[in-house]
């Protein structure tokens, strides 16, 4: 797992924030938005938090290796992005994605360019994420964890494994829905309870 650290000149918050990216993304997703605005990491830094941005094993700056990770899933495509983030034809307009949704539209191109494949075995990937994040918290001490989408299970697993160190977990758009199959990636057997 790759870890990037940054802190404001004047740290005013007691606990660091650990930012965990989504499934096919990478830690740099927290640094900016697809349309060039400051990312979440900047906002936490401005609020006085030390920030740790991770690239989960096999993503971004933490290279994939089949010996350690097993099979990799299919590459992230425009069709996958459109299916995950845009409304189906005939449904009510999607008011949260205000960008163009076709290949060639700058924001969608940026999103797809930053995405990579996810490991084919979600369960193994999540246990590896938990192991690496647990090791990080063992070094950092008390921390706040912010996760996104398919990175959310890692936050919950770490909170269970290190109840004494995790001060809070904020899961932004956690992976779902429950009991769903993700072709080439596995399935979600349960939901939050």
PDB file of C-alpha atoms in Angstrom:
ATOM      1  CA  UNK A   1       0.000   0.000   0.000  1.00  0.00           C
ATOM      2  CA  UNK A   2       1.292   3.429  -0.951  1.00  0.00           C
ATOM      3  CA  UNK A   3       0.771   6.226   1.609  1.00  0.00           C
ATOM      4  CA  UNK A   4       1.070   9.960   0.930  1.00  0.00           C
ATOM      5  CA  UNK A   5       1.262  12.254   3.965  1.00  0.00           C
ATOM      6  CA  UNK A   6       0.679  15.974   4.216  1.00  0.00           C
ATOM      7  CA  UNK A   7      -0.024  18.273   7.134  1.00  0.00           C
ATOM      8  CA  UNK A   8      -0.818  21.953   7.468  1.00  0.00           C
ATOM      9  CA  UNK A   9       1.858  24.217   8.894  1.00  0.00           C
ATOM     10  CA  UNK A  10      -0.304  24.531  12.013  1.00  0.00           C
ATOM     11  CA  UNK A  11      -1.991  21.236  12.973  1.00  0.00           C
ATOM     12  CA  UNK A  12      -5.105  22.144  14.954  1.00  0.00           C
ATOM     13  CA  UNK A  13      -6.947  18.812  14.960  1.00  0.00           C
ATOM     14  CA  UNK A  14      -6.238  15.999  17.347  1.00  0.00           C
ATOM     15  CA  UNK A  15      -6.552  13.048  14.970  1.00  0.00           C
ATOM     16  CA  UNK A  16      -5.224  12.513  11.450  1.00  0.00           C
ATOM     17  CA  UNK A  17      -7.567  11.669   8.585  1.00  0.00           C
ATOM     18  CA  UNK A  18      -6.876   8.571   6.471  1.00  0.00           C
ATOM     19  CA  UNK A  19      -8.494   8.796   3.012  1.00  0.00           C
ATOM     20  CA  UNK A  20      -9.313   5.456   1.320  1.00  0.00           C
ATOM     21  CA  UNK A  21     -10.294   5.574  -2.376  1.00  0.00           C
ATOM     22  CA  UNK A  22     -12.936   3.625  -4.272  1.00  0.00           C
ATOM     23  CA  UNK A  23     -12.730   0.389  -6.262  1.00  0.00           C
ATOM     24  CA  UNK A  24     -10.966   1.239  -9.509  1.00  0.00           C
ATOM     25  CA  UNK A  25      -9.669   4.596  -8.380  1.00  0.00           C
ATOM     26  CA  UNK A  26      -6.530   5.700  -6.632  1.00  0.00           C
ATOM     27  CA  UNK A  27      -5.436   7.946  -3.803  1.00  0.00           C
ATOM     28  CA  UNK A  28      -4.968  10.909  -6.123  1.00  0.00           C
ATOM     29  CA  UNK A  29      -8.773  10.985  -6.485  1.00  0.00           C
ATOM     30  CA  UNK A  30      -8.812  12.753  -3.097  1.00  0.00           C
ATOM     31  CA  UNK A  31      -6.463  15.504  -4.307  1.00  0.00           C
ATOM     32  CA  UNK A  32      -8.679  17.136  -6.946  1.00  0.00           C
ATOM     33  CA  UNK A  33     -12.038  16.781  -8.678  1.00  0.00           C
ATOM     34  CA  UNK A  34     -12.601  15.747 -12.302  1.00  0.00           C
ATOM     35  CA  UNK A  35     -13.306  19.393 -13.147  1.00  0.00           C
ATOM     36  CA  UNK A  36     -10.150  20.698 -11.433  1.00  0.00           C
ATOM     37  CA  UNK A  37     -11.451  21.963  -8.090  1.00  0.00           C
ATOM     38  CA  UNK A  38      -9.575  21.244  -4.824  1.00  0.00           C
ATOM     39  CA  UNK A  39     -10.212  17.755  -3.494  1.00  0.00           C
ATOM     40  CA  UNK A  40     -11.194  16.430  -0.098  1.00  0.00           C
ATOM     41  CA  UNK A  41      -7.569  16.245   1.059  1.00  0.00           C
ATOM     42  CA  UNK A  42      -7.214  20.012   0.556  1.00  0.00           C
ATOM     43  CA  UNK A  43     -10.336  20.698   2.594  1.00  0.00           C
ATOM     44  CA  UNK A  44      -9.148  18.537   5.506  1.00  0.00           C
ATOM     45  CA  UNK A  45      -5.714  20.194   5.402  1.00  0.00           C
ATOM     46  CA  UNK A  46      -7.300  23.658   5.421  1.00  0.00           C
ATOM     47  CA  UNK A  47      -9.324  22.593   8.471  1.00  0.00           C
ATOM     48  CA  UNK A  48      -6.115  21.713  10.360  1.00  0.00           C
ATOM     49  CA  UNK A  49      -5.965  17.917   9.956  1.00  0.00           C
ATOM     50  CA  UNK A  50      -2.882  15.893   9.069  1.00  0.00           C
ATOM     51  CA  UNK A  51      -3.930  13.804   6.044  1.00  0.00           C
ATOM     52  CA  UNK A  52      -2.825  10.363   4.872  1.00  0.00           C
ATOM     53  CA  UNK A  53      -3.930   9.478   1.334  1.00  0.00           C
ATOM     54  CA  UNK A  54      -3.545   5.786   0.513  1.00  0.00           C
ATOM     55  CA  UNK A  55      -3.436   3.803  -2.692  1.00  0.00           C
ATOM     56  CA  UNK A  56      -4.960   0.451  -1.802  1.00  0.00           C
ATOM     57  CA  UNK A  57      -2.912  -2.626  -2.805  1.00  0.00           C
ATOM     58  CA  UNK A  58      -3.014  -3.068  -6.579  1.00  0.00           C
ATOM     59  CA  UNK A  59      -4.231   0.470  -7.316  1.00  0.00           C
ATOM     60  CA  UNK A  60      -2.576   3.704  -8.427  1.00  0.00           C
ATOM     61  CA  UNK A  61       0.907   4.085  -6.936  1.00  0.00           C
ATOM     62  CA  UNK A  62       0.676   0.665  -5.260  1.00  0.00           C
ATOM     63  CA  UNK A  63       1.370  -1.604  -8.244  1.00  0.00           C
ATOM     64  CA  UNK A  64      -0.624  -4.728  -8.999  1.00  0.00           C
ATOM     65  CA  UNK A  65       1.251  -8.020  -9.014  1.00  0.00           C
ATOM     66  CA  UNK A  66      -0.579 -11.299  -9.730  1.00  0.00           C
ATOM     67  CA  UNK A  67       1.525 -13.282  -7.249  1.00  0.00           C
ATOM     68  CA  UNK A  68       0.358 -11.059  -4.393  1.00  0.00           C
ATOM     69  CA  UNK A  69      -3.090 -10.052  -5.656  1.00  0.00           C
ATOM     70  CA  UNK A  70      -4.405 -12.940  -7.759  1.00  0.00           C
ATOM     71  CA  UNK A  71      -6.351 -12.245 -10.924  1.00  0.00           C
ATOM     72  CA  UNK A  72      -7.203  -8.680 -11.867  1.00  0.00           C
ATOM     73  CA  UNK A  73     -10.710  -7.862 -13.018  1.00  0.00           C
ATOM     74  CA  UNK A  74     -11.688  -6.292 -16.307  1.00  0.00           C
ATOM     75  CA  UNK A  75     -10.414  -2.802 -17.191  1.00  0.00           C
ATOM     76  CA  UNK A  76     -12.717   0.079 -16.258  1.00  0.00           C
ATOM     77  CA  UNK A  77     -14.579   1.193 -19.374  1.00  0.00           C
ATOM     78  CA  UNK A  78     -16.754   4.082 -20.477  1.00  0.00           C
ATOM     79  CA  UNK A  79     -19.694   1.687 -20.357  1.00  0.00           C
ATOM     80  CA  UNK A  80     -18.899   0.843 -16.733  1.00  0.00           C
ATOM     81  CA  UNK A  81     -18.689   4.549 -15.836  1.00  0.00           C
ATOM     82  CA  UNK A  82     -21.960   5.317 -17.585  1.00  0.00           C
ATOM     83  CA  UNK A  83     -23.671   2.362 -15.889  1.00  0.00           C
ATOM     84  CA  UNK A  84     -22.413   3.277 -12.425  1.00  0.00           C
ATOM     85  CA  UNK A  85     -22.675   7.052 -12.468  1.00  0.00           C
ATOM     86  CA  UNK A  86     -25.340   8.067 -14.984  1.00  0.00           C
ATOM     87  CA  UNK A  87     -29.108   7.536 -15.058  1.00  0.00           C
ATOM     88  CA  UNK A  88     -30.683   4.836 -17.168  1.00  0.00           C
ATOM     89  CA  UNK A  89     -32.520   6.063 -20.240  1.00  0.00           C
ATOM     90  CA  UNK A  90     -36.133   6.671 -19.288  1.00  0.00           C
ATOM     91  CA  UNK A  91     -35.432   7.280 -15.611  1.00  0.00           C
ATOM     92  CA  UNK A  92     -35.644  10.678 -13.990  1.00  0.00           C
ATOM     93  CA  UNK A  93     -32.717  12.963 -14.828  1.00  0.00           C
ATOM     94  CA  UNK A  94     -29.697  12.508 -12.618  1.00  0.00           C
ATOM     95  CA  UNK A  95     -29.241  15.822 -10.845  1.00  0.00           C
ATOM     96  CA  UNK A  96     -25.937  15.049  -9.102  1.00  0.00           C
ATOM     97  CA  UNK A  97     -23.793  14.300 -12.177  1.00  0.00           C
ATOM     98  CA  UNK A  98     -23.890  17.635 -13.922  1.00  0.00           C
ATOM     99  CA  UNK A  99     -21.221  16.810 -16.492  1.00  0.00           C
ATOM    100  CA  UNK A 100     -21.362  15.349 -19.963  1.00  0.00           C
ATOM    101  CA  UNK A 101     -21.816  11.597 -20.012  1.00  0.00           C
ATOM    102  CA  UNK A 102     -20.345  10.622 -23.366  1.00  0.00           C
ATOM    103  CA  UNK A 103     -16.804   9.674 -24.384  1.00  0.00           C
ATOM    104  CA  UNK A 104     -15.087  12.910 -25.366  1.00  0.00           C
ATOM    105  CA  UNK A 105     -16.746  14.922 -22.581  1.00  0.00           C
ATOM    106  CA  UNK A 106     -13.844  16.255 -20.488  1.00  0.00           C
ATOM    107  CA  UNK A 107     -15.109  15.214 -17.038  1.00  0.00           C
ATOM    108  CA  UNK A 108     -16.088  11.673 -18.041  1.00  0.00           C
ATOM    109  CA  UNK A 109     -12.763  11.287 -19.868  1.00  0.00           C
ATOM    110  CA  UNK A 110     -10.937  12.394 -16.679  1.00  0.00           C
ATOM    111  CA  UNK A 111     -12.919   9.955 -14.532  1.00  0.00           C
ATOM    112  CA  UNK A 112     -12.303   6.974 -16.809  1.00  0.00           C
ATOM    113  CA  UNK A 113      -8.607   7.851 -17.296  1.00  0.00           C
ATOM    114  CA  UNK A 114      -8.034   7.713 -13.532  1.00  0.00           C
ATOM    115  CA  UNK A 115      -9.767   4.373 -13.055  1.00  0.00           C
ATOM    116  CA  UNK A 116      -8.091   0.999 -13.271  1.00  0.00           C
ATOM    117  CA  UNK A 117      -9.285  -2.562 -12.885  1.00  0.00           C
ATOM    118  CA  UNK A 118     -10.118  -3.941  -9.472  1.00  0.00           C
ATOM    119  CA  UNK A 119      -8.897  -7.307  -8.200  1.00  0.00           C
ATOM    120  CA  UNK A 120     -11.204 -10.120  -9.290  1.00  0.00           C
ATOM    121  CA  UNK A 121     -11.561 -11.486  -5.737  1.00  0.00           C
ATOM    122  CA  UNK A 122     -13.265  -8.742  -3.721  1.00  0.00           C
ATOM    123  CA  UNK A 123     -13.101 -10.673  -0.446  1.00  0.00           C
ATOM    124  CA  UNK A 124      -9.348 -11.195  -0.696  1.00  0.00           C
ATOM    125  CA  UNK A 125      -8.822  -7.598  -1.785  1.00  0.00           C
ATOM    126  CA  UNK A 126     -10.807  -6.304   1.197  1.00  0.00           C
ATOM    127  CA  UNK A 127      -8.862  -8.476   3.651  1.00  0.00           C
ATOM    128  CA  UNK A 128      -5.583  -7.218   2.147  1.00  0.00           C
ATOM    129  CA  UNK A 129      -6.831  -3.615   2.432  1.00  0.00           C
ATOM    130  CA  UNK A 130      -7.726  -4.245   6.077  1.00  0.00           C
ATOM    131  CA  UNK A 131      -4.312  -5.733   6.823  1.00  0.00           C
ATOM    132  CA  UNK A 132      -2.421  -2.806   5.287  1.00  0.00           C
ATOM    133  CA  UNK A 133      -4.635  -0.131   6.852  1.00  0.00           C
ATOM    134  CA  UNK A 134      -4.417  -1.848  10.232  1.00  0.00           C
ATOM    135  CA  UNK A 135      -0.619  -1.732   9.996  1.00  0.00           C
ATOM    136  CA  UNK A 136      -0.810   1.966   9.130  1.00  0.00           C
ATOM    137  CA  UNK A 137      -3.022   2.727  12.136  1.00  0.00           C
ATOM    138  CA  UNK A 138      -0.695   0.720  14.374  1.00  0.00           C
ATOM    139  CA  UNK A 139       1.945   3.319  13.446  1.00  0.00           C
ATOM    140  CA  UNK A 140      -0.310   6.410  13.468  1.00  0.00           C
ATOM    141  CA  UNK A 141      -2.371   5.739  16.560  1.00  0.00           C
ATOM    142  CA  UNK A 142      -5.871   7.201  16.900  1.00  0.00           C
ATOM    143  CA  UNK A 143      -7.245   8.180  13.484  1.00  0.00           C
ATOM    144  CA  UNK A 144     -10.347   9.104  11.513  1.00  0.00           C
ATOM    145  CA  UNK A 145     -11.023   7.081   8.357  1.00  0.00           C
ATOM    146  CA  UNK A 146     -12.889   8.444   5.327  1.00  0.00           C
ATOM    147  CA  UNK A 147     -13.709   5.899   2.622  1.00  0.00           C
ATOM    148  CA  UNK A 148     -15.380   6.054  -0.761  1.00  0.00           C
ATOM    149  CA  UNK A 149     -17.489   3.470  -2.593  1.00  0.00           C
ATOM    150  CA  UNK A 150     -15.689   0.087  -2.826  1.00  0.00           C
ATOM    151  CA  UNK A 151     -13.101   1.325  -0.319  1.00  0.00           C
ATOM    152  CA  UNK A 152     -15.776   1.417   2.398  1.00  0.00           C
ATOM    153  CA  UNK A 153     -15.503  -2.221   3.537  1.00  0.00           C
ATOM    154  CA  UNK A 154     -11.837  -1.656   4.412  1.00  0.00           C
ATOM    155  CA  UNK A 155     -12.787   1.147   6.793  1.00  0.00           C
ATOM    156  CA  UNK A 156     -15.369  -0.978   8.562  1.00  0.00           C
ATOM    157  CA  UNK A 157     -13.006  -3.960   8.772  1.00  0.00           C
ATOM    158  CA  UNK A 158     -10.248  -1.790  10.270  1.00  0.00           C
ATOM    159  CA  UNK A 159     -12.719  -0.290  12.755  1.00  0.00           C
ATOM    160  CA  UNK A 160     -13.576  -3.814  13.858  1.00  0.00           C
ATOM    161  CA  UNK A 161      -9.918  -4.896  14.029  1.00  0.00           C
ATOM    162  CA  UNK A 162      -8.659  -1.760  15.830  1.00  0.00           C
ATOM    163  CA  UNK A 163     -11.593  -0.491  17.868  1.00  0.00           C
ATOM    164  CA  UNK A 164      -9.195   1.312  20.184  1.00  0.00           C
ATOM    165  CA  UNK A 165      -7.541   3.282  17.351  1.00  0.00           C
ATOM    166  CA  UNK A 166     -10.393   4.172  14.984  1.00  0.00           C
ATOM    167  CA  UNK A 167     -12.137   7.299  16.250  1.00  0.00           C
ATOM    168  CA  UNK A 168     -14.658   7.341  13.414  1.00  0.00           C
ATOM    169  CA  UNK A 169     -15.445   6.064   9.927  1.00  0.00           C
ATOM    170  CA  UNK A 170     -17.194   8.213   7.318  1.00  0.00           C
ATOM    171  CA  UNK A 171     -18.241   6.123   4.319  1.00  0.00           C
ATOM    172  CA  UNK A 172     -19.042   8.317   1.301  1.00  0.00           C
ATOM    173  CA  UNK A 173     -21.318   6.525  -1.173  1.00  0.00           C
ATOM    174  CA  UNK A 174     -20.389   3.070   0.181  1.00  0.00           C
ATOM    175  CA  UNK A 175     -20.437   0.154  -2.233  1.00  0.00           C
ATOM    176  CA  UNK A 176     -23.812  -1.426  -2.823  1.00  0.00           C
ATOM    177  CA  UNK A 177     -26.446  -2.615  -3.362  1.00  0.00           C
ATOM    178  CA  UNK A 178     -26.530  -5.708  -1.142  1.00  0.00           C
ATOM    179  CA  UNK A 179     -26.915  -9.164  -2.628  1.00  0.00           C
ATOM    180  CA  UNK A 180     -25.616  -7.952  -5.999  1.00  0.00           C
ATOM    181  CA  UNK A 181     -23.297  -9.634  -8.477  1.00  0.00           C
ATOM    182  CA  UNK A 182     -20.563  -7.530 -10.050  1.00  0.00           C
ATOM    183  CA  UNK A 183     -19.546  -9.337 -13.265  1.00  0.00           C
ATOM    184  CA  UNK A 184     -15.874 -10.248 -13.187  1.00  0.00           C
ATOM    185  CA  UNK A 185     -15.476  -8.904  -9.629  1.00  0.00           C
ATOM    186  CA  UNK A 186     -17.547 -11.013  -7.274  1.00  0.00           C
ATOM    187  CA  UNK A 187     -20.677 -10.363  -5.285  1.00  0.00           C
ATOM    188  CA  UNK A 188     -21.882  -8.640  -2.158  1.00  0.00           C
ATOM    189  CA  UNK A 189     -23.454 -11.195   0.123  1.00  0.00           C
ATOM    190  CA  UNK A 190     -24.640  -8.777   2.819  1.00  0.00           C
ATOM    191  CA  UNK A 191     -25.421  -5.142   3.476  1.00  0.00           C
ATOM    192  CA  UNK A 192     -24.889  -2.905   6.471  1.00  0.00           C
ATOM    193  CA  UNK A 193     -26.930  -3.814   9.497  1.00  0.00           C
TER     194      UNK A 193
END
